[in-house]
Coordinates of C-alpha atoms in Angstrom, one line a residue:
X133 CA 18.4 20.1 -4.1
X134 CA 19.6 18.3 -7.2
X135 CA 17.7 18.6 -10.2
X136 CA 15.5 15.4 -11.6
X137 CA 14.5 15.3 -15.1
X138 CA 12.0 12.9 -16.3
X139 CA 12.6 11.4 -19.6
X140 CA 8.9 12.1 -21.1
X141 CA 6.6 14.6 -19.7
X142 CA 5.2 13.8 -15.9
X143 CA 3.3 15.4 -13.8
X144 CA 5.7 17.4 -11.3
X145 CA 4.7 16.0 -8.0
X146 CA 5.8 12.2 -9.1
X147 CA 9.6 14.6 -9.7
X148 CA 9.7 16.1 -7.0
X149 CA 8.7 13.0 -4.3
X150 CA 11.8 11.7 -2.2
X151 CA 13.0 10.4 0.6
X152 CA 15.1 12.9 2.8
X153 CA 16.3 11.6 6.2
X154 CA 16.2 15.1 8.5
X155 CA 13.4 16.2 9.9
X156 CA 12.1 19.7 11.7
X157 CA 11.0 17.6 14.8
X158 CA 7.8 19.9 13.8
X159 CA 4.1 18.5 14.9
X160 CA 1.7 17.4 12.5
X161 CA -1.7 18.5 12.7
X162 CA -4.0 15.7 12.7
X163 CA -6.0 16.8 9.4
X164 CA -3.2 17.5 7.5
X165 CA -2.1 13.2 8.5
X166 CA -5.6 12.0 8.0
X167 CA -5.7 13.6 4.7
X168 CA -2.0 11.5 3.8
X169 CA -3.9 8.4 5.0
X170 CA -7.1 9.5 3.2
X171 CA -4.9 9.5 0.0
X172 CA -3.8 6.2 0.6
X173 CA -7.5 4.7 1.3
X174 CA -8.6 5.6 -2.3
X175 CA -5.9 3.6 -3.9
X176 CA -6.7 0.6 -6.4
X177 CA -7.0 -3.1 -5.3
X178 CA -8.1 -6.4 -6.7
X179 CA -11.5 -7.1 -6.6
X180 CA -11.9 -4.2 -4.5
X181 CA -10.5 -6.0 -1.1
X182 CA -8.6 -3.2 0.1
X183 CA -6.4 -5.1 2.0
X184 CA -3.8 -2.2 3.1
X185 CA -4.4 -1.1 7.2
X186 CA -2.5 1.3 8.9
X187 CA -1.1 2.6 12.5
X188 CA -0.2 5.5 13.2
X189 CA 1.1 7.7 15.7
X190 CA 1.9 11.7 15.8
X191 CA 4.7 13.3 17.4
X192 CA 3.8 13.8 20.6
X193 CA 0.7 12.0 21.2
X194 CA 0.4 9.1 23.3
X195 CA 1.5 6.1 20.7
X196 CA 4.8 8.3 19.3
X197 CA 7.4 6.1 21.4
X198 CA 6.1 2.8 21.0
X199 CA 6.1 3.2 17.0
X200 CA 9.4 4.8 17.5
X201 CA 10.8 2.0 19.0
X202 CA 9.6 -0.4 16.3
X203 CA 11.7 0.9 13.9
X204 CA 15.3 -0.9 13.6
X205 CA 18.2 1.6 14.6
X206 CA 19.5 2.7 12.0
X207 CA 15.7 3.9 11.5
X208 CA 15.1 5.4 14.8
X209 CA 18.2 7.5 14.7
X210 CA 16.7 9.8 12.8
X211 CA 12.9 8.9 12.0
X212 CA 12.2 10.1 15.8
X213 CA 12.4 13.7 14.4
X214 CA 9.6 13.1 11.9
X215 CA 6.1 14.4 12.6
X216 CA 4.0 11.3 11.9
X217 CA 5.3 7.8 11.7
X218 CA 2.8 5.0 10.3
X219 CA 2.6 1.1 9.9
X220 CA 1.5 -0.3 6.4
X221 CA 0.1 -3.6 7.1
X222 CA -1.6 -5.8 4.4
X223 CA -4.2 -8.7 4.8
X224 CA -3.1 -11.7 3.4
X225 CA -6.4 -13.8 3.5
X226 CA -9.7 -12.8 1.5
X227 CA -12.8 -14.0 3.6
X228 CA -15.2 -15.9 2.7
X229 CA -18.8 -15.1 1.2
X230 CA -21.7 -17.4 0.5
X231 CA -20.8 -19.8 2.2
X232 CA -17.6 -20.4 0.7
X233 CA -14.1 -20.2 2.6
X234 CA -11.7 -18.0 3.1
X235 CA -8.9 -18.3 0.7
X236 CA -4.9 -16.4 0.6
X237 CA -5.0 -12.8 -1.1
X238 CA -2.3 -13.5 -3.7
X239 CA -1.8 -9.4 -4.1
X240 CA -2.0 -8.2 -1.0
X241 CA 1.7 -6.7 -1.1
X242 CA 0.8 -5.3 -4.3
X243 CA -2.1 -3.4 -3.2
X244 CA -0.6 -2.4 0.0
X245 CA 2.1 -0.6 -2.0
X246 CA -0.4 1.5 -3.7
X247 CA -1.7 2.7 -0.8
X248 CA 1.7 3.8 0.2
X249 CA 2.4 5.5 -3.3
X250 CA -1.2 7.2 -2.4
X251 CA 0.2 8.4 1.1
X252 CA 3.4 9.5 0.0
X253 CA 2.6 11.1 -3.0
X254 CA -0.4 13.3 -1.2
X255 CA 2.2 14.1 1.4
X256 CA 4.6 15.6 -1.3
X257 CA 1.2 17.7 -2.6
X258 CA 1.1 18.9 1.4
X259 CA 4.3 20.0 1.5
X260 CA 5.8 16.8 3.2
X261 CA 8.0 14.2 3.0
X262 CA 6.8 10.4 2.9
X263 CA 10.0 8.2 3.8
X264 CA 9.1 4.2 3.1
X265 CA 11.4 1.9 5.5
X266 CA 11.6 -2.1 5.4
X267 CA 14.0 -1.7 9.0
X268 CA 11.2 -2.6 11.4
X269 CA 11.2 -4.7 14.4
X270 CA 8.7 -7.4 12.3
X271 CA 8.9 -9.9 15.1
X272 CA 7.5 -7.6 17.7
X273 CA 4.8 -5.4 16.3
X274 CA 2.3 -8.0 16.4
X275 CA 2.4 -8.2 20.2
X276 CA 3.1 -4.7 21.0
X277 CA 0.6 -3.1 18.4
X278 CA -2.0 -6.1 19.1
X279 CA -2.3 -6.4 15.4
X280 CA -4.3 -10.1 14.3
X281 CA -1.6 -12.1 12.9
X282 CA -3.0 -12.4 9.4
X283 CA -1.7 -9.0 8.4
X284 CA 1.6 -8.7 7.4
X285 CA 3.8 -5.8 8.3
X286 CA 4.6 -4.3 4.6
X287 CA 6.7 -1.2 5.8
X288 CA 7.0 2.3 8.1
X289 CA 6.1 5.6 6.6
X290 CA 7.9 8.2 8.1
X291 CA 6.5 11.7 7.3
X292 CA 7.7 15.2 8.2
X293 CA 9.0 18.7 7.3
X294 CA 12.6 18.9 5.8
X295 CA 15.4 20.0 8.6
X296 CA 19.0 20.8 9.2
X297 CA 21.0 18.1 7.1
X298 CA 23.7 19.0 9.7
X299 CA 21.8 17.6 12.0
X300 CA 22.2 13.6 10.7
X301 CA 24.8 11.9 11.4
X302 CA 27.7 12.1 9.0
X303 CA 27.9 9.3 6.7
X304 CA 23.7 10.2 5.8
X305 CA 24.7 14.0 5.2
X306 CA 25.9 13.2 1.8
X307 CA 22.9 10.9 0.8
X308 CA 20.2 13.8 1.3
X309 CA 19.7 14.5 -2.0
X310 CA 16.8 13.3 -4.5
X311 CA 18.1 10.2 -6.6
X312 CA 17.8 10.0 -9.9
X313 CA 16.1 6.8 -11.6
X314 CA 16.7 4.3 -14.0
X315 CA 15.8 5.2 -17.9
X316 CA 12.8 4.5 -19.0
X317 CA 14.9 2.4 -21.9
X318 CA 16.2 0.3 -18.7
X319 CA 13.3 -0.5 -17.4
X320 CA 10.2 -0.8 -20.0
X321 CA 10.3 -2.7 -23.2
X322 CA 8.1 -3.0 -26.3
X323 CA 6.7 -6.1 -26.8
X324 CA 9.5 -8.7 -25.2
X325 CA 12.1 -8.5 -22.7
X326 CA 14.5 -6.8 -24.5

């Protein structure tokens, strides 16, 4: 595995998360994936909404296909080898209280995505990997999951033990590695945009 750095002094779990492509085809159990998604339901939100909801299957159970199959592709070819595969859905409307009316959740995505930080990074801590994926069949997981329409489908989560690189196809082989970031220079800046 290549080596990753930090700049300034991290913890090493937030090093040593990635997103490797081969998986053991190993099965999950079911504590050690509700403890992921656990993780994910303590994250931070505005005003407390929570608006992050998740599917989920586990390899082998009943649901594993028809998650499967709502991945795009290049996705399924080698995400069917994970061990848990779960839908990150976010709410996009706030209800109403008091008798006042609903109104949109402007940060919705936002607070969806630190769920998934949550999940991934607690799956890293179990000895997982946590791979986020925007290539999902969008137009059909409404229907086919029965999920109401005013959640949006943020991303797939696909989580598993490391396998055989050997085992993806050729042109991924080379791209299982840990990439390395941006500087903190190239990305943070005092006061202005620099």
């Amino acid at each position: 595995m290549t080596a990753r750095t930090p700049d300034h002094p991290v913890d090493e779990l937030f090093v040593n998360r990635w997103s490797p492509r081969a998986f053991d085809r190993s099965e999950m159990p079911e504590a050690d994936l509700k403890t992921i998604l656990e993780a994910a339901r303590w994250a931070p939100s505005a005003f407390n909404i929570q608006p992050w909801r998740f599917v989920y299957a586990r390899r082998g159970d009943a649901n594993w296909q028809t998650l499967v199959d709502l991945l795009n592709p290049f996705n399924r070819d080698w995400g069917q080898h994970a061990s848990a595969l779960v839908y990150l859905f976010s709410d996009t409307e706030v209800d109403g209280k008091d008798g006042k009316p609903g109104r949109p959740n402007g940060y919705h995505a936002f607070d969806a995505g630190s769920a998934w930080t949550h999940a991934a990074l607690q799956a890293t801590r179990l000895g997982y990997h946590a791979h986020g994926v925007a290539g999902i069949l969008k137009e059909e997981i409404h229907e086919r999951l029965g999920v109401p329409e005013r959640y949006h489908p943020q991303i797939a989560f696909i989580i598993g033990k490391r396998g055989d690189v050997s085992e993806l196809p050729e042109s991924l082989q080379a791209r299982e590695v840990p990439s390395s970031r941006m500087t903190l220079d190239e990305v943070a800046h005092a006061g202005a945009w620099a």
